[in-house]
Coordinates of C-alpha atoms in Angstrom, one line a residue:
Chain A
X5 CA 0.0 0.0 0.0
X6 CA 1.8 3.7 -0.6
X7 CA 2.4 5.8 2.0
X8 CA 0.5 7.2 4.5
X9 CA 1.4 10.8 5.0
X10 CA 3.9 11.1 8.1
X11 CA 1.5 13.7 10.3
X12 CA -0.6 10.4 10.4
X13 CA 1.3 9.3 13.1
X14 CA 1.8 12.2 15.1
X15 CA -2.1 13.6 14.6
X16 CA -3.4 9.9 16.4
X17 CA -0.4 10.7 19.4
X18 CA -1.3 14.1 19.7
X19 CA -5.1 13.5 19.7
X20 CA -4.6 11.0 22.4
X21 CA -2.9 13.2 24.1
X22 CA -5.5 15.6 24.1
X23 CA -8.1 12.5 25.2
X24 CA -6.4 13.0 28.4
X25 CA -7.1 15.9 29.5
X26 CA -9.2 17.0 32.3
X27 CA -12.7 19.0 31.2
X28 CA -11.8 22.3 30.1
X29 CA -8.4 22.9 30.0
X30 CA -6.2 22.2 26.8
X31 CA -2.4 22.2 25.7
X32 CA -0.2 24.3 23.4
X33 CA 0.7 23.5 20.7
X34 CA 4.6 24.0 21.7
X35 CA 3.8 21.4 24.3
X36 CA 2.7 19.0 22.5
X37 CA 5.5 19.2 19.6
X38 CA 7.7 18.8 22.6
X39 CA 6.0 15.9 23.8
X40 CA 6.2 14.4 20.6
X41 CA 10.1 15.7 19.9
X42 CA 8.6 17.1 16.2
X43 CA 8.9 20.9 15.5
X44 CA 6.4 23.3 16.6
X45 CA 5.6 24.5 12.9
X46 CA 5.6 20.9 11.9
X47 CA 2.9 19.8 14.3
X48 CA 0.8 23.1 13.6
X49 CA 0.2 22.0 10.6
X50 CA -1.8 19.0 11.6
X51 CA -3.3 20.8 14.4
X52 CA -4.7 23.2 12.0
X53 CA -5.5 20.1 9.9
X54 CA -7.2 18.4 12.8
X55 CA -9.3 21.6 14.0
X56 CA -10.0 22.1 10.1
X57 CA -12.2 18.6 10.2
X58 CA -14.0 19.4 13.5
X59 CA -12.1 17.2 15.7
X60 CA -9.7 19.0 17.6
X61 CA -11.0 23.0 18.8
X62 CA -8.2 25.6 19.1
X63 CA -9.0 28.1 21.9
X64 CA -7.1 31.3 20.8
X65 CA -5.1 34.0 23.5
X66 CA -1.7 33.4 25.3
X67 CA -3.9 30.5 27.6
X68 CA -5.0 28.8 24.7
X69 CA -3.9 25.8 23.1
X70 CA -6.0 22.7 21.9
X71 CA -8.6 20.3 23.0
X72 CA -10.7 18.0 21.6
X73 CA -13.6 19.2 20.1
X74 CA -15.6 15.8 21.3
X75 CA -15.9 12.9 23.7
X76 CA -13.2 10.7 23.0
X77 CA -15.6 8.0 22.0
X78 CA -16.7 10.1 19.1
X79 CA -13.6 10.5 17.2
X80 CA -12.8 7.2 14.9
X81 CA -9.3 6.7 14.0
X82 CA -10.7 7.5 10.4
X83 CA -11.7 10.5 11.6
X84 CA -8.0 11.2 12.2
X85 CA -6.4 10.0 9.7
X86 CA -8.7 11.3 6.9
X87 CA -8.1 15.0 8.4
X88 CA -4.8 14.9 7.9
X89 CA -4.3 12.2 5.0
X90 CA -7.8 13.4 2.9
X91 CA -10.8 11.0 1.9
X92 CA -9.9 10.1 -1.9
X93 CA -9.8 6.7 -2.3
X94 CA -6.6 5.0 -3.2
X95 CA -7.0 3.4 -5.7
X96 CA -7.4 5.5 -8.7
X97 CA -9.6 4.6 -12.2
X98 CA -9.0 6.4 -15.0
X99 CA -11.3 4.0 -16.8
X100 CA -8.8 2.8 -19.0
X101 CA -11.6 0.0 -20.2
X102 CA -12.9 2.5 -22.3
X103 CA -9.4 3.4 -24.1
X104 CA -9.3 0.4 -27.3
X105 CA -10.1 2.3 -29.9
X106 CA -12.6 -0.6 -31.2
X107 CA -14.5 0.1 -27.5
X108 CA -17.9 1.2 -27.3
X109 CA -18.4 5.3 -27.3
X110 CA -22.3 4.6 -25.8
X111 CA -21.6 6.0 -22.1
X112 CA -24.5 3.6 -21.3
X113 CA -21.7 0.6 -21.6
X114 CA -19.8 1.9 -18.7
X115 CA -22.3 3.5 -16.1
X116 CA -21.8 0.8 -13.8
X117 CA -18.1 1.1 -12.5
X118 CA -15.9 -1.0 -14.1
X119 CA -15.4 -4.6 -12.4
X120 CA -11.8 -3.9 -11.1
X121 CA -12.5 -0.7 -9.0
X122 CA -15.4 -2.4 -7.6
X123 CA -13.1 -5.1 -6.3
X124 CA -10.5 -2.5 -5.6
X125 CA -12.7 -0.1 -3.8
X126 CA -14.3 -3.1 -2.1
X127 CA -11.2 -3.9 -0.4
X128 CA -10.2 -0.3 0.8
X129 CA -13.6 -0.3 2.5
X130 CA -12.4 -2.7 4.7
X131 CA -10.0 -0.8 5.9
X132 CA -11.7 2.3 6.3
X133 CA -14.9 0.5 7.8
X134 CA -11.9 -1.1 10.7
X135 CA -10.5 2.5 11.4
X136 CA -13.9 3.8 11.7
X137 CA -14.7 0.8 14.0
X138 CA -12.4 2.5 16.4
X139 CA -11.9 5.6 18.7
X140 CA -9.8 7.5 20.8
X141 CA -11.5 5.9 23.5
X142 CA -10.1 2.9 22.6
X143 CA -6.5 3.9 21.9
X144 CA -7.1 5.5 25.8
X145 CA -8.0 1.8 26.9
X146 CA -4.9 0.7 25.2
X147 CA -2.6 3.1 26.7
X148 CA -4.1 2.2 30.1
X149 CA -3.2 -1.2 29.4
X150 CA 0.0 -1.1 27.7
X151 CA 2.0 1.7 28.7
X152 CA 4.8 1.1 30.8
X153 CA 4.2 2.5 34.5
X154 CA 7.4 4.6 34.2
X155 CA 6.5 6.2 31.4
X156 CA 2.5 6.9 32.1
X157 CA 4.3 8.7 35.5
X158 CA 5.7 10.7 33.1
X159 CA 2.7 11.7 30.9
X160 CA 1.1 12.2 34.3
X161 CA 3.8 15.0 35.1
X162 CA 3.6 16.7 31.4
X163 CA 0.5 16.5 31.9
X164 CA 0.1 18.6 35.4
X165 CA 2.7 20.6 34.1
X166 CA 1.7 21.5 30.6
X167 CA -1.9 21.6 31.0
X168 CA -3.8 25.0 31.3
Chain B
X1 CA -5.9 6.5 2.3
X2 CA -3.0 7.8 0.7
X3 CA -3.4 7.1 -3.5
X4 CA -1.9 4.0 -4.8
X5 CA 0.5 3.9 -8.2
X6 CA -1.3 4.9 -11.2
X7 CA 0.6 1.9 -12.9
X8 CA -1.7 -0.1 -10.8
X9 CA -4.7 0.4 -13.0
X10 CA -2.7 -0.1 -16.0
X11 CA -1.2 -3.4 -14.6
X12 CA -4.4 -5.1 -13.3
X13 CA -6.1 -4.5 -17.1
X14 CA -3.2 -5.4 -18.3
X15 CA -2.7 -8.9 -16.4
X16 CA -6.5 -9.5 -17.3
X17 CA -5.8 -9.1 -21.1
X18 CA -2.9 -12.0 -20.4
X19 CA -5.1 -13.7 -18.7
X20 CA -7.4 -14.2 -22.6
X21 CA -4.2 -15.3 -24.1
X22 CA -4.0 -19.0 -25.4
X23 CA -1.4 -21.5 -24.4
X24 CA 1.6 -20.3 -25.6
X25 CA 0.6 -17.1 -27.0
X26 CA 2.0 -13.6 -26.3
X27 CA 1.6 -9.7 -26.5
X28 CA 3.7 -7.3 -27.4
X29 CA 4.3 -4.4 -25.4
X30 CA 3.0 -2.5 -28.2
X31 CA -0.2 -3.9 -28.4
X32 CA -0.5 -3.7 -24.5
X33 CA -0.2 -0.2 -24.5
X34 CA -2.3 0.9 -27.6
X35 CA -5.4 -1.4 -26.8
X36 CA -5.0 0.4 -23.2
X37 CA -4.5 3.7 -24.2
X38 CA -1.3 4.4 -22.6
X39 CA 2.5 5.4 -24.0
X40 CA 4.5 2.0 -24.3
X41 CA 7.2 3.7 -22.5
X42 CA 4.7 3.9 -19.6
X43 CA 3.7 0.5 -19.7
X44 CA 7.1 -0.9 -20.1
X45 CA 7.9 0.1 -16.7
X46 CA 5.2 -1.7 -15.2
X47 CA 5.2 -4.3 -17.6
X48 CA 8.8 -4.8 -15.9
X49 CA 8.1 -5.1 -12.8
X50 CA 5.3 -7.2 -13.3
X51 CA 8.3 -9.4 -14.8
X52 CA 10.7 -9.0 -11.9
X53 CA 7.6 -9.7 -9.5
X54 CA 7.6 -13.4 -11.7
X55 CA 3.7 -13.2 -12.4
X56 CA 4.7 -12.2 -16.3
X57 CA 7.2 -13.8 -18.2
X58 CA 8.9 -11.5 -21.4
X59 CA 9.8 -13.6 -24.1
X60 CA 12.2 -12.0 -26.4
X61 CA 12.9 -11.4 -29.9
X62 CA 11.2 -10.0 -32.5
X63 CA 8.4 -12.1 -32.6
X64 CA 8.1 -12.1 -28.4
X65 CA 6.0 -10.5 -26.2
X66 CA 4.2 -10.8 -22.7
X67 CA 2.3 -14.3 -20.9
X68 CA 1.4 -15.1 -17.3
X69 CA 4.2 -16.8 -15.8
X70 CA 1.5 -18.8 -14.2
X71 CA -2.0 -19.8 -14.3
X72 CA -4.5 -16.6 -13.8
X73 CA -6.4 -18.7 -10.5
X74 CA -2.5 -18.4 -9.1
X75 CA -2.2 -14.9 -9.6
X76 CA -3.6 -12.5 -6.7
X77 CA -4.3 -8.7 -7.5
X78 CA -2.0 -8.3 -4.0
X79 CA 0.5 -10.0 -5.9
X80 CA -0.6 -7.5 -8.8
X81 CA -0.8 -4.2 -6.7
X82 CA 2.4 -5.3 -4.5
X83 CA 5.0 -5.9 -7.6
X84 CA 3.9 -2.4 -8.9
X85 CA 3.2 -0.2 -5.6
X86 CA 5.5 -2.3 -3.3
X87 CA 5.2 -4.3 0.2
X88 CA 5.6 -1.6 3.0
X89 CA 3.0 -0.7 4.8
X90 CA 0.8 2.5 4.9
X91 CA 1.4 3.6 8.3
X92 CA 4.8 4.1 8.7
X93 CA 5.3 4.0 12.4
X94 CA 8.8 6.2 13.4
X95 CA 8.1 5.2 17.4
X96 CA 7.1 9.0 18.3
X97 CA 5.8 7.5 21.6
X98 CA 9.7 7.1 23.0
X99 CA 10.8 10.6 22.4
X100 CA 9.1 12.8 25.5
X101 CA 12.3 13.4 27.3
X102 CA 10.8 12.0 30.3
X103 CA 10.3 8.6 28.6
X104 CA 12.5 5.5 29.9
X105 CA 15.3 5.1 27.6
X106 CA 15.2 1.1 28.3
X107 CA 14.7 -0.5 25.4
X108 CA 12.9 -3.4 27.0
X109 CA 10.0 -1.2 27.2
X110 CA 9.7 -0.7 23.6
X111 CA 9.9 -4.3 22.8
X112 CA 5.9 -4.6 22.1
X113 CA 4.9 -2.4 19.0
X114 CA 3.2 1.3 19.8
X115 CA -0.3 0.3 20.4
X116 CA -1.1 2.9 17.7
X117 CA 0.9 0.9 15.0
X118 CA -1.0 -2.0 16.1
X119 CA -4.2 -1.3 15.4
X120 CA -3.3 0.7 11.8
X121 CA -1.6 -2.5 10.4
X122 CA -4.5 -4.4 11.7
X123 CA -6.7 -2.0 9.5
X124 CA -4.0 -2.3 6.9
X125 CA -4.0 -6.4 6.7
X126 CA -7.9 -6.3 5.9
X127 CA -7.1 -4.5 2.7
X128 CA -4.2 -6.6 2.0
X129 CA -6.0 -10.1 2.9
X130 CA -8.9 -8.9 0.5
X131 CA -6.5 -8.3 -2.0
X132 CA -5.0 -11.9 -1.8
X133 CA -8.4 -13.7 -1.6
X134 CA -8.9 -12.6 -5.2
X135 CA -7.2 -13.8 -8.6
X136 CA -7.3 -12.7 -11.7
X137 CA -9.3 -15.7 -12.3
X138 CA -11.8 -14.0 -10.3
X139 CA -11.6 -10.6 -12.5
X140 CA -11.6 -12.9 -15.7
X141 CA -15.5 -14.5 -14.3
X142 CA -16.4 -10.5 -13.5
X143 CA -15.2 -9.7 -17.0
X144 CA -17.8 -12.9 -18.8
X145 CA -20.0 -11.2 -16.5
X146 CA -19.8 -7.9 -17.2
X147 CA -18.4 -6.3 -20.1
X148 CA -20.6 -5.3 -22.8
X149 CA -21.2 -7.5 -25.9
X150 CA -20.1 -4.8 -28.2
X151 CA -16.7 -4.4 -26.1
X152 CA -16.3 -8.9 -25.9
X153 CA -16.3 -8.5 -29.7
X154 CA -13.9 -5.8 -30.0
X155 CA -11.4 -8.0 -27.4
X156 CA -11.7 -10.5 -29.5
X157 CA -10.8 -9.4 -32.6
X158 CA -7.6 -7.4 -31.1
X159 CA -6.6 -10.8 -29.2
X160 CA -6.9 -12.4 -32.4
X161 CA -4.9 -10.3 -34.3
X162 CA -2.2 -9.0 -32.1
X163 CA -1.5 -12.6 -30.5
X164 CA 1.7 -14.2 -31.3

């Protein structure tokens, strides 16, 4: 499969990040791009991304910085990755069936889509339909599970500190 | 998702043409790429590496061309999208979750992939395990199926006369 854009990753940290936080306080954006050890102007750009689709809300002034824009349970992973990646599918037709000279010109021949972006298109649902299947919320249950105690002591202490 | 190859459009109709050939039959590059539309010198490439994947053999000379390298039932379209668009993954996963100074530096801790990863090459193998429950077999039954009477006739006659 090509390449998920890079800000992928750091929009699904950063967002779980901001899961975390208590009821109404949020984070700069400088903390968070020093959470993550990315630049600043880097992670803006998918924080702008993010707040662009609805998902993240950026609260303006020298105490502002970003929070989620709602529940964690109601932002898919999709949700995240299409802000920042986009919603065209990946696979491309350029309906090359219709390309042999000796083909048909009657558009009527080829209103249904052609047989291999069906199949192709079928297949990228899949993946869609599993990273809709899943939210923040359940990255959160993750972390709780799987993070090593040293290091959720640590998110902990951004946390307190950062926080605002 | 982020777009696949545009060569993967071309390759897939271009496998299925193959797939028509009789036993011992080939195509030139040339008649590939006009039936399809397309510049030869675009379809060479992927024509190519197609070959160097081992689903299409190139027999040389002048009168040599393009076959299968192996029955179309034995032929996925992940073998098909994978030998044009290559085997990485989407999400490319650069282990962002070690790099908040605070984090242990014990590599031990690390050992399990980022939760995050998990679940997007999870997503991922859905598409991918789609992809290789399908042959070109399969798009040959779709294409009996589906492709206009008008359009069967005109594949005909160019598989009859370009054949060698």
């Amino acid at each position: 499969m090509r390449r998920l854009s890079d800000g992928v990753e750091a929009a699904l940290h950063c967002a779980l990040v901001l899961a975390s936080l208590p009821e109404g306080k949020v984070l700069s954006g400088k903390s968070l791009a020093e959470y993550h050890g990315v630049s600043e102007s880097y992670l803006l750009k998918h924080l702008r991304a993010l707040t662009a689709a609805e998902l993240v809300e950026a609260l303006p002034g020298p105490r502002g910085g970003y929070r989620l824009a709602r529940a964690a349970a109601k932002i898919t992973m999709l949700d995240i990755v299409e802000a920042i990646d986009g919603t065209e599918p990946a696979f491309m037709c350029r309906e090359i069936r219709r390309r042999n000279p000796g083909n048909s010109k009657d558009p009527c021949v080829y209103k249904t889509d052609c047989f291999i972006k069906s199949r192709m298109l079928a297949a990228e649902k899949l993946w869609r339909d599993a990273l809709r299947a899943q939210t923040l919320a359940d990255l959160a249950a993750d972390g709780e599970k799987l993070i090593d105690p040293h290091n959720k002591k640590a998110f902990a202490a951004f946390l307190g500190e950062q926080q605002r």
